[in-house]
């Protein structure tokens, strides 16, 4: 039996569930939909959500569906955050409305349009805090921002996740001429 799949999902107050072809999760932060594959059933009882499977051939989908449902429940109740740091001289970011402007050492500033449901706060021009209720979309936006200037292993410059450990490489050594 899947260890993840058989764990019940506690439902916080204010979260409403509708089970159909999709699992509709509605809460104070927003509304999310989780697809329910064939062979998987969802049962709600006593403030908990349980994911059941028809047979062992649906084992992989069992854990996946439970994880997606748990992320949806947490997202609409408390939300998710993702933090990034900008490292480099002259590298900075600014946000106005839903457009973030990055200065990352290129000849031009880069404008990044934030999708609805994702908010960006910037501390000290180099620390970015992304918040949202959809975990998948939040992670994708963070990855897209990081890809604007990936961390350089030689100079350690670029956009990185907070707490990300980079392995610094040694650069060229002097010319060893013979």
Coordinates of N, CA, C and O in Angstrom, one line a residue:
X1 N 0.9 -1.2 0.0 CA 0.0 0.0 0.0 C 0.9 1.2 0.0 O 1.9 1.3 0.7
X2 N 0.5 2.2 -0.7 CA 1.2 3.5 -0.8 C 1.2 4.2 0.5 O 0.2 4.4 1.1
X3 N 2.4 4.5 1.0 CA 2.4 5.2 2.3 C 1.9 6.6 2.2 O 1.2 7.1 3.1
X4 N 2.2 7.3 1.1 CA 1.6 8.6 0.9 C 0.1 8.6 0.6 O -0.6 9.3 1.1
X5 N -0.3 7.6 -0.2 CA -1.7 7.5 -0.6 C -2.6 7.2 0.5 O -3.8 7.7 0.4
X6 N -2.2 6.5 1.5 CA -3.2 6.1 2.5 C -3.3 7.1 3.6 O -4.1 7.0 4.5
X7 N -2.4 8.1 3.7 CA -2.5 9.2 4.7 C -3.7 10.0 4.4 O -3.9 10.5 3.3
X8 N -4.6 10.2 5.4 CA -5.7 11.1 5.2 C -5.3 12.6 5.2 O -4.3 13.0 5.8
X9 N -6.0 13.4 4.5 CA -5.7 14.8 4.3 C -6.7 15.6 5.3 O -7.9 15.5 5.1
X10 N -6.1 16.3 6.3 CA -7.0 17.0 7.2 C -7.5 18.3 6.5 O -6.8 19.0 5.8
X11 N -8.8 18.6 6.6 CA -9.4 19.7 6.0 C -9.6 20.9 7.0 O -10.3 20.7 8.0
X12 N -8.8 22.0 6.8 CA -9.0 23.1 7.7 C -10.3 23.8 7.5 O -11.0 23.5 6.5
X13 N -10.7 24.6 8.5 CA -12.0 25.2 8.4 C -12.0 26.3 7.3 O -11.0 26.9 7.1
X14 N -13.1 26.4 6.6 CA -13.1 27.4 5.5 C -12.8 26.7 4.2 O -12.9 27.4 3.1
X15 N -12.4 25.5 4.1 CA -12.1 24.8 2.9 C -13.3 23.9 2.5 O -13.8 23.1 3.3
X16 N -13.8 24.1 1.3 CA -15.0 23.3 0.8 C -14.5 22.4 -0.3 O -13.7 22.8 -1.2
X17 N -15.0 21.2 -0.3 CA -14.7 20.2 -1.3 C -15.9 19.8 -2.1 O -17.0 19.6 -1.5
X18 N -15.7 19.6 -3.4 CA -16.8 19.1 -4.3 C -16.1 18.0 -5.1 O -15.1 18.2 -5.8
X19 N -16.7 16.8 -5.0 CA -16.1 15.6 -5.7 C -17.0 15.3 -6.9 O -18.2 15.2 -6.8
X20 N -16.4 15.2 -8.1 CA -17.0 14.9 -9.3 C -16.0 14.2 -10.2 O -15.3 13.3 -9.7
X21 N -16.0 14.6 -11.5 CA -14.9 14.1 -12.3 C -13.6 14.7 -11.9 O -12.5 14.1 -12.0
X22 N -13.7 15.9 -11.3 CA -12.5 16.6 -10.8 C -12.8 16.9 -9.3 O -14.0 17.0 -8.9
X23 N -11.7 17.0 -8.5 CA -11.9 17.4 -7.1 C -11.8 18.9 -7.1 O -10.7 19.5 -7.4
X24 N -12.9 19.6 -6.8 CA -12.9 21.1 -6.7 C -12.6 21.5 -5.2 O -13.4 21.1 -4.3
X25 N -11.5 22.2 -5.0 CA -11.2 22.7 -3.7 C -11.3 24.2 -3.6 O -10.6 24.9 -4.4
X26 N -12.1 24.7 -2.7 CA -12.4 26.2 -2.6 C -12.0 26.6 -1.2 O -12.4 25.9 -0.2
X27 N -11.3 27.7 -1.1 CA -10.9 28.2 0.2 C -10.8 29.7 0.2 O -11.1 30.4 -0.8
X28 N -10.3 30.3 1.3 CA -10.2 31.8 1.3 C -9.2 32.3 0.3 O -9.3 33.5 -0.1
X29 N -8.2 31.6 -0.1 CA -7.2 32.1 -1.0 C -7.6 32.0 -2.5 O -7.1 32.7 -3.4
X30 N -8.4 31.0 -2.8 CA -8.8 30.8 -4.2 C -9.5 29.4 -4.4 O -9.9 28.8 -3.5
X31 N -9.5 29.0 -5.7 CA -10.2 27.8 -6.1 C -9.3 27.0 -7.0 O -8.7 27.5 -7.9
X32 N -9.1 25.7 -6.7 CA -8.2 24.8 -7.5 C -9.0 23.5 -7.9 O -9.9 23.1 -7.1
X33 N -8.6 22.9 -9.0 CA -9.2 21.7 -9.4 C -8.1 20.7 -9.6 O -7.1 20.9 -10.2
X34 N -8.4 19.5 -9.1 CA -7.5 18.3 -9.2 C -8.2 17.2 -9.9 O -9.3 16.8 -9.6
X35 N -7.5 16.7 -11.0 CA -8.2 15.6 -11.8 C -8.1 14.3 -11.0 O -7.1 14.1 -10.3
X36 N -9.2 13.6 -11.1 CA -9.2 12.3 -10.4 C -9.2 11.2 -11.5 O -10.1 11.0 -12.3
X37 N -8.1 10.4 -11.6 CA -7.9 9.4 -12.6 C -8.8 8.2 -12.4 O -9.4 8.0 -11.3
X38 N -9.0 7.4 -13.4 CA -9.8 6.1 -13.3 C -9.2 5.2 -12.2 O -8.0 5.1 -12.1
X39 N -10.0 4.6 -11.4 CA -9.5 3.6 -10.4 C -9.2 4.3 -9.1 O -8.9 3.6 -8.2
X40 N -9.4 5.6 -9.0 CA -9.1 6.3 -7.8 C -10.4 6.9 -7.3 O -11.2 7.5 -8.1
X41 N -10.7 6.8 -6.0 CA -12.0 7.5 -5.5 C -11.6 8.3 -4.3 O -10.6 8.1 -3.6
X42 N -12.4 9.4 -4.1 CA -12.2 10.3 -3.0 C -13.4 10.3 -2.1 O -14.5 10.3 -2.5
X43 N -13.1 10.1 -0.8 CA -14.2 10.1 0.2 C -13.9 11.2 1.3 O -12.7 11.3 1.7
X44 N -14.9 11.9 1.7 CA -14.8 12.9 2.7 C -15.6 12.5 3.9 O -16.8 12.2 3.8
X45 N -14.9 12.5 5.1 CA -15.6 12.1 6.3 C -14.9 12.7 7.5 O -13.7 12.7 7.6
X46 N -15.7 13.3 8.4 CA -15.2 13.8 9.7 C -14.1 14.8 9.6 O -13.1 14.7 10.3
X47 N -14.2 15.7 8.6 CA -13.1 16.7 8.5 C -11.8 16.2 7.9 O -10.8 16.9 8.0
X48 N -11.9 15.1 7.2 CA -10.7 14.5 6.6 C -11.1 14.0 5.2 O -12.2 13.7 4.9
X49 N -10.1 14.0 4.3 CA -10.3 13.6 2.9 C -9.4 12.3 2.7 O -8.2 12.4 3.1
X50 N -10.0 11.2 2.3 CA -9.3 10.0 2.0 C -9.3 9.6 0.6 O -10.4 9.7 -0.1
X51 N -8.1 9.2 0.1 CA -8.0 8.8 -1.3 C -7.9 7.3 -1.3 O -7.0 6.7 -0.6
X52 N -8.8 6.6 -2.1 CA -8.8 5.1 -2.1 C -8.5 4.7 -3.6 O -8.8 5.4 -4.5
X53 N -7.9 3.5 -3.7 CA -7.7 3.0 -5.1 C -8.4 1.6 -5.2 O -8.6 0.9 -4.3
X54 N -8.7 1.4 -6.5 CA -9.5 0.1 -6.8 C -8.6 -1.1 -6.7 O -9.0 -2.1 -6.2
X55 N -7.4 -1.0 -7.3 CA -6.5 -2.2 -7.3 C -5.1 -1.7 -7.2 O -4.8 -0.5 -7.3
X56 N -4.2 -2.7 -7.1 CA -2.7 -2.4 -7.0 C -2.2 -1.8 -8.3 O -1.1 -1.3 -8.3
X57 N -2.9 -2.0 -9.4 CA -2.4 -1.5 -10.7 C -2.5 0.1 -10.7 O -1.9 0.7 -11.6
X58 N -3.2 0.6 -9.8 CA -3.3 2.1 -9.7 C -2.5 2.7 -8.6 O -2.7 3.8 -8.1
X59 N -1.4 2.0 -8.2 CA -0.6 2.4 -7.1 C 0.1 3.7 -7.3 O 0.1 4.6 -6.4
X60 N 0.6 3.9 -8.5 CA 1.4 5.2 -8.7 C 0.4 6.4 -8.7 O 0.7 7.4 -8.2
X61 N -0.8 6.2 -9.3 CA -1.7 7.3 -9.4 C -2.3 7.6 -8.0 O -2.8 8.7 -7.7
X62 N -2.3 6.6 -7.1 CA -2.9 6.7 -5.8 C -2.1 7.8 -5.0 O -2.6 8.8 -4.5
X63 N -0.7 7.6 -4.9 CA 0.1 8.6 -4.2 C 0.1 10.0 -4.9 O 0.1 11.0 -4.2
X64 N 0.1 10.0 -6.2 CA 0.1 11.2 -7.0 C -1.2 12.0 -6.7 O -1.1 13.2 -6.4
X65 N -2.3 11.4 -6.8 CA -3.6 12.1 -6.6 C -3.7 12.6 -5.1 O -4.1 13.7 -4.9
X66 N -3.2 11.8 -4.2 CA -3.2 12.3 -2.8 C -2.3 13.5 -2.6 O -2.7 14.5 -1.9
X67 N -1.1 13.5 -3.2 CA -0.2 14.6 -3.1 C -0.8 15.9 -3.8 O -0.7 17.0 -3.2
X68 N -1.4 15.7 -4.9 CA -2.0 16.9 -5.6 C -3.2 17.4 -4.8 O -3.3 18.7 -4.7
X69 N -4.0 16.6 -4.2 CA -5.1 17.0 -3.4 C -4.6 17.7 -2.1 O -5.1 18.8 -1.8
X70 N -3.6 17.2 -1.5 CA -3.0 17.8 -0.3 C -2.4 19.2 -0.6 O -2.6 20.2 0.1
X71 N -1.8 19.3 -1.8 CA -1.2 20.6 -2.2 C -2.3 21.6 -2.5 O -2.2 22.8 -2.2
X72 N -3.4 21.1 -3.1 CA -4.6 22.0 -3.3 C -5.2 22.5 -2.0 O -5.5 23.7 -1.9
X73 N -5.4 21.6 -1.1 CA -6.0 22.0 0.2 C -5.1 23.0 0.9 O -5.6 24.0 1.5
X74 N -3.8 22.7 1.0 CA -2.9 23.7 1.6 C -2.8 25.0 0.9 O -2.7 26.1 1.5
X75 N -2.8 25.0 -0.4 CA -2.8 26.2 -1.2 C -3.9 27.1 -1.0 O -3.7 28.3 -0.8
X76 N -5.1 26.6 -1.0 CA -6.3 27.5 -0.8 C -6.5 27.9 0.6 O -7.2 28.9 0.9
X77 N -5.9 27.2 1.6 CA -6.0 27.6 3.0 C -4.9 28.5 3.4 O -5.1 29.6 4.0
X78 N -3.6 28.1 3.2 CA -2.5 29.0 3.7 C -1.7 29.5 2.6 O -1.0 30.6 2.8
X79 N -1.6 28.9 1.4 CA -0.8 29.3 0.3 C 0.7 28.8 0.4 O 1.1 28.2 1.4
X80 N 1.4 29.1 -0.6 CA 2.8 28.7 -0.7 C 3.7 29.9 -0.9 O 3.3 31.0 -1.5
X81 N 5.0 29.8 -0.5 CA 6.0 30.9 -0.8 C 7.2 30.3 -1.4 O 7.5 29.1 -1.1
X82 N 7.9 31.0 -2.2 CA 9.2 30.6 -2.8 C 10.0 31.8 -2.8 O 9.6 32.9 -3.2
X83 N 11.3 31.7 -2.3 CA 12.2 32.9 -2.2 C 13.4 32.7 -3.1 O 13.9 31.6 -3.3
X84 N 13.8 33.8 -3.7 CA 14.9 33.9 -4.6 C 15.8 35.0 -4.2 O 15.4 36.0 -3.6
X85 N 17.1 34.9 -4.5 CA 18.1 35.9 -4.2 C 18.8 36.3 -5.5 O 19.1 35.4 -6.4
X86 N 19.1 37.6 -5.7 CA 19.8 38.0 -6.9 C 21.2 38.4 -6.4 O 21.3 39.2 -5.5
X87 N 22.2 37.8 -6.9 CA 23.6 38.0 -6.5 C 24.4 38.6 -7.7 O 24.4 38.0 -8.8
X88 N 25.1 39.7 -7.5 CA 25.9 40.3 -8.5 C 25.9 41.8 -8.4 O 24.8 42.4 -8.0
X89 N 27.0 42.4 -8.8 CA 27.1 43.9 -8.7 C 26.2 44.5 -9.7 O 26.3 44.2 -10.9
X90 N 25.3 45.4 -9.3 CA 24.4 46.0 -10.2 C 23.1 45.2 -10.6 O 22.3 45.7 -11.3
X91 N 23.0 44.0 -10.1 CA 21.8 43.2 -10.4 C 20.7 43.6 -9.4 O 21.0 43.7 -8.2
X92 N 19.6 43.9 -9.9 CA 18.5 44.3 -9.0 C 17.1 44.0 -9.7 O 17.1 43.7 -10.9
X93 N 16.1 44.1 -8.9 CA 14.7 43.9 -9.4 C 13.8 44.9 -8.9 O 14.0 45.5 -7.8
X94 N 12.7 45.2 -9.6 CA 11.7 46.1 -9.2 C 10.4 45.6 -9.7 O 10.3 45.0 -10.8
X95 N 9.3 45.9 -9.0 CA 8.0 45.4 -9.4 C 7.0 46.5 -9.3 O 7.0 47.3 -8.4
X96 N 6.2 46.6 -10.4 CA 5.1 47.6 -10.4 C 3.8 46.9 -10.9 O 3.8 46.4 -12.1
X97 N 2.9 46.7 -10.0 CA 1.7 45.9 -10.4 C 2.0 44.5 -10.6 O 2.5 43.8 -9.7
X98 N 1.7 44.0 -11.8 CA 2.1 42.6 -12.1 C 3.2 42.4 -13.1 O 3.3 41.4 -13.7
X99 N 4.0 43.5 -13.2 CA 5.2 43.5 -14.1 C 6.4 43.7 -13.2 O 6.6 44.7 -12.5
X100 N 7.3 42.7 -13.3 CA 8.6 42.8 -12.6 C 9.7 43.1 -13.6 O 9.7 42.6 -14.7
X101 N 10.6 44.1 -13.2 CA 11.7 44.5 -14.1 C 13.0 44.1 -13.5 O 13.2 44.5 -12.3
X102 N 13.8 43.4 -14.2 CA 15.1 42.9 -13.7 C 16.2 43.5 -14.5 O 16.2 43.7 -15.7
X103 N 17.2 44.0 -13.8 CA 18.5 44.4 -14.3 C 19.5 43.4 -14.0 O 19.9 43.3 -12.8
X104 N 19.9 42.6 -14.9 CA 20.8 41.4 -14.6 C 22.1 41.4 -15.5 O 22.6 40.4 -15.8
X105 N 22.6 42.6 -15.8 CA 23.9 42.7 -16.5 C 23.8 42.6 -18.0 O 24.8 42.6 -18.6
X106 N 22.6 42.5 -18.5 CA 22.4 42.5 -20.0 C 22.4 44.0 -20.4 O 22.3 44.9 -19.6
X107 N 22.4 44.2 -21.7 CA 22.3 45.6 -22.2 C 21.0 46.2 -22.1 O 20.8 47.4 -22.3
X108 N 20.0 45.5 -21.6 CA 18.6 46.0 -21.5 C 18.0 45.4 -20.2 O 18.3 44.3 -19.8
X109 N 17.0 46.1 -19.6 CA 16.3 45.6 -18.5 C 15.3 44.5 -19.1 O 14.8 44.6 -20.2
X110 N 15.0 43.5 -18.3 CA 14.1 42.4 -18.7 C 12.8 42.6 -17.9 O 12.8 42.7 -16.7
X111 N 11.7 42.7 -18.7 CA 10.3 42.8 -18.0 C 9.7 41.4 -18.0 O 9.7 40.7 -19.0
X112 N 9.2 41.1 -16.8 CA 8.6 39.7 -16.6 C 7.2 39.9 -16.1 O 6.9 40.6 -15.1
X113 N 6.2 39.4 -16.9 CA 4.8 39.5 -16.5 C 4.4 38.4 -15.6 O 4.6 37.2 -15.9
X114 N 3.9 38.7 -14.4 CA 3.5 37.7 -13.4 C 2.1 37.2 -13.8 O 1.2 38.0 -14.0
X115 N 1.9 35.9 -13.7 CA 0.5 35.4 -14.0 C -0.4 35.7 -12.9 O 0.0 36.0 -11.7
X116 N -1.7 35.7 -13.1 CA -2.7 36.0 -12.0 C -2.6 34.8 -11.0 O -2.4 33.7 -11.4
X117 N -2.7 35.2 -9.7 CA -2.5 34.2 -8.7 C -1.2 34.2 -8.1 O -0.9 33.5 -7.1
X118 N -0.2 34.9 -8.7 CA 1.2 34.9 -8.1 C 1.5 36.3 -7.8 O 1.4 37.2 -8.6
X119 N 2.0 36.6 -6.6 CA 2.4 37.9 -6.1 C 3.9 37.9 -5.9 O 4.4 36.9 -5.4
X120 N 4.5 39.1 -6.1 CA 5.9 39.2 -5.9 C 6.2 40.4 -5.0 O 5.7 41.5 -5.2
X121 N 7.0 40.2 -3.9 CA 7.4 41.2 -3.1 C 9.0 41.3 -3.1 O 9.6 40.2 -3.2
X122 N 9.5 42.4 -3.2 CA 11.0 42.6 -3.3 C 11.5 43.3 -2.1 O 11.1 44.4 -1.7
X123 N 12.5 42.7 -1.4 CA 13.2 43.3 -0.2 C 14.6 43.7 -0.7 O 15.3 42.9 -1.2
X124 N 15.0 44.9 -0.4 CA 16.3 45.4 -0.7 C 16.8 45.2 -2.1 O 18.0 45.0 -2.3
X125 N 15.9 45.2 -3.1 CA 16.2 45.0 -4.5 C 16.8 43.7 -4.9 O 17.0 43.5 -6.1
X126 N 17.2 42.9 -3.9 CA 17.9 41.6 -4.3 C 17.2 40.4 -3.7 O 17.6 39.3 -4.1
X127 N 16.2 40.5 -2.9 CA 15.6 39.3 -2.3 C 14.1 39.3 -2.7 O 13.4 40.3 -2.5
X128 N 13.7 38.3 -3.5 CA 12.4 38.2 -4.0 C 11.6 37.1 -3.2 O 12.1 36.1 -2.9
X129 N 10.3 37.5 -2.9 CA 9.4 36.5 -2.2 C 8.2 36.4 -3.1 O 7.4 37.3 -3.3
X130 N 8.0 35.2 -3.7 CA 6.9 34.9 -4.5 C 5.8 34.1 -3.6 O 6.2 33.2 -2.9
X131 N 4.6 34.5 -3.7 CA 3.5 33.9 -3.0 C 2.4 33.6 -3.9 O 2.1 34.3 -4.9
X132 N 1.7 32.5 -3.6 CA 0.5 32.1 -4.4 C -0.1 30.9 -3.9 O 0.4 30.2 -2.9
X133 N -1.3 30.5 -4.4 CA -2.0 29.4 -3.9 C -1.9 28.1 -4.8 O -2.2 27.0 -4.3
X134 N -1.4 28.2 -6.0 CA -1.2 27.1 -6.9 C 0.3 26.7 -6.8 O 1.2 27.5 -7.3
X135 N 0.7 25.6 -6.2 CA 2.1 25.2 -6.0 C 2.8 25.0 -7.3 O 4.0 25.4 -7.5
X136 N 2.2 24.4 -8.3 CA 2.8 24.1 -9.6 C 3.1 25.4 -10.3 O 4.2 25.6 -10.8
X137 N 2.1 26.3 -10.4 CA 2.4 27.6 -11.1 C 3.4 28.4 -10.4 O 4.3 29.1 -11.0
X138 N 3.4 28.4 -9.0 CA 4.4 29.2 -8.3 C 5.8 28.7 -8.6 O 6.8 29.4 -8.8
X139 N 6.0 27.3 -8.6 CA 7.3 26.8 -8.9 C 7.8 27.1 -10.3 O 9.0 27.3 -10.5
X140 N 6.8 27.1 -11.2 CA 7.2 27.3 -12.6 C 7.6 28.8 -12.8 O 8.6 29.1 -13.5
X141 N 6.9 29.7 -12.1 CA 7.3 31.1 -12.2 C 8.6 31.4 -11.6 O 9.5 32.1 -12.1
X142 N 8.9 30.7 -10.5 CA 10.2 30.8 -9.8 C 11.3 30.3 -10.7 O 12.4 30.9 -10.8
X143 N 11.1 29.2 -11.4 CA 12.0 28.6 -12.3 C 12.3 29.5 -13.5 O 13.4 29.6 -14.0
X144 N 11.2 30.1 -14.0 CA 11.4 31.0 -15.1 C 12.2 32.3 -14.8 O 13.0 32.8 -15.6
X145 N 12.0 32.8 -13.5 CA 12.7 34.0 -13.1 C 14.2 33.6 -12.9 O 15.1 34.3 -13.3
X146 N 14.4 32.4 -12.3 CA 15.8 31.9 -12.2 C 16.5 31.7 -13.5 O 17.7 32.0 -13.6
X147 N 15.8 31.3 -14.5 CA 16.3 31.1 -15.9 C 16.7 32.4 -16.6 O 17.5 32.3 -17.6
X148 N 16.3 33.5 -16.1 CA 16.7 34.8 -16.7 C 18.2 35.0 -16.6 O 18.8 35.6 -17.5
X149 N 18.8 34.6 -15.5 CA 20.2 34.6 -15.3 C 20.6 33.5 -14.4 O 20.6 33.7 -13.1
X150 N 20.8 32.3 -14.9 CA 21.2 31.2 -14.0 C 22.4 31.4 -13.2 O 23.3 32.2 -13.7
X151 N 22.6 30.9 -12.1 CA 23.8 31.1 -11.3 C 25.0 30.6 -12.0 O 25.1 29.5 -12.6
X152 N 26.1 31.4 -12.1 CA 27.3 31.1 -12.7 C 28.2 30.4 -11.8 O 28.5 30.9 -10.7
X153 N 28.7 29.2 -12.1 CA 29.6 28.4 -11.2 C 30.9 29.0 -11.0 O 31.6 28.7 -10.1
X154 N 31.4 30.0 -11.9 CA 32.7 30.5 -11.7 C 32.7 31.8 -10.9 O 33.6 32.0 -10.1
X155 N 31.7 32.7 -11.1 CA 31.6 33.9 -10.3 C 30.5 34.0 -9.3 O 30.4 34.9 -8.5
X156 N 29.7 32.9 -9.2 CA 28.6 32.8 -8.3 C 27.6 34.0 -8.4 O 26.9 34.3 -7.5
X157 N 27.5 34.5 -9.6 CA 26.5 35.6 -9.9 C 25.3 35.0 -10.5 O 25.3 34.0 -11.2
X158 N 24.1 35.7 -10.4 CA 22.9 35.3 -11.0 C 21.7 35.2 -10.0 O 21.8 35.7 -8.9
X159 N 20.6 34.6 -10.5 CA 19.4 34.5 -9.7 C 19.4 33.1 -9.1 O 19.5 32.1 -9.9
X160 N 19.3 32.9 -7.8 CA 19.2 31.6 -7.2 C 18.1 31.5 -6.2 O 17.7 32.5 -5.7
X161 N 17.7 30.3 -5.9 CA 16.8 30.1 -4.8 C 17.5 30.4 -3.5 O 18.7 30.1 -3.3
X162 N 16.7 30.9 -2.5 CA 17.3 31.2 -1.2 C 17.7 29.8 -0.5 O 16.9 28.9 -0.5
X163 N 18.9 29.7 -0.1 CA 19.4 28.5 0.5 C 20.0 27.5 -0.5 O 20.5 26.5 -0.1
X164 N 20.0 27.8 -1.8 CA 20.5 27.0 -2.8 C 22.1 27.0 -2.7 O 22.7 28.1 -2.6
X165 N 22.7 25.8 -2.6 CA 24.1 25.7 -2.5 C 24.7 25.5 -3.8 O 24.4 24.6 -4.6
X166 N 25.7 26.4 -4.2 CA 26.3 26.3 -5.5 C 27.7 25.8 -5.3 O 28.4 26.1 -4.3
X167 N 28.2 24.9 -6.2 CA 29.5 24.5 -6.2 C 30.4 25.4 -7.0 O 30.2 25.4 -8.2
X168 N 31.2 26.1 -6.4 CA 32.1 27.1 -7.1 C 33.2 26.3 -7.8 O 33.8 25.5 -7.2
X169 N 33.4 26.6 -9.1 CA 34.4 26.0 -9.9 C 35.6 26.9 -9.9 O 35.5 28.1 -9.9
X170 N 36.8 26.3 -10.0 CA 38.0 27.2 -10.1 C 38.1 27.6 -11.6 O 37.8 26.8 -12.5
X171 N 38.6 28.8 -11.8 CA 38.7 29.3 -13.1 C 40.1 28.9 -13.8 O 40.7 27.9 -13.3
X172 N 40.4 29.6 -14.8 CA 41.7 29.3 -15.5 C 42.9 29.6 -14.6 O 42.9 30.5 -13.8
X173 N 43.9 28.7 -14.6 CA 45.1 29.0 -13.9 C 46.0 29.7 -14.9 O 45.8 29.7 -16.1
X174 N 47.2 30.2 -14.5 CA 48.1 30.9 -15.3 C 48.6 30.0 -16.5 O 48.5 28.8 -16.4
X175 N 49.1 30.7 -17.5 CA 49.6 29.9 -18.7 C 50.8 29.1 -18.3 O 51.8 29.7 -17.8
X176 N 50.7 27.9 -18.5 CA 51.9 27.0 -18.2 C 52.6 26.8 -19.5 O 52.4 25.8 -20.1
X177 N 53.4 27.7 -19.9 CA 54.1 27.7 -21.2 C 55.4 26.8 -21.0 O 56.1 26.9 -20.0
X178 N 55.7 26.1 -22.1 CA 56.9 25.3 -22.1 C 57.9 25.9 -23.1 O 57.6 26.4 -24.1

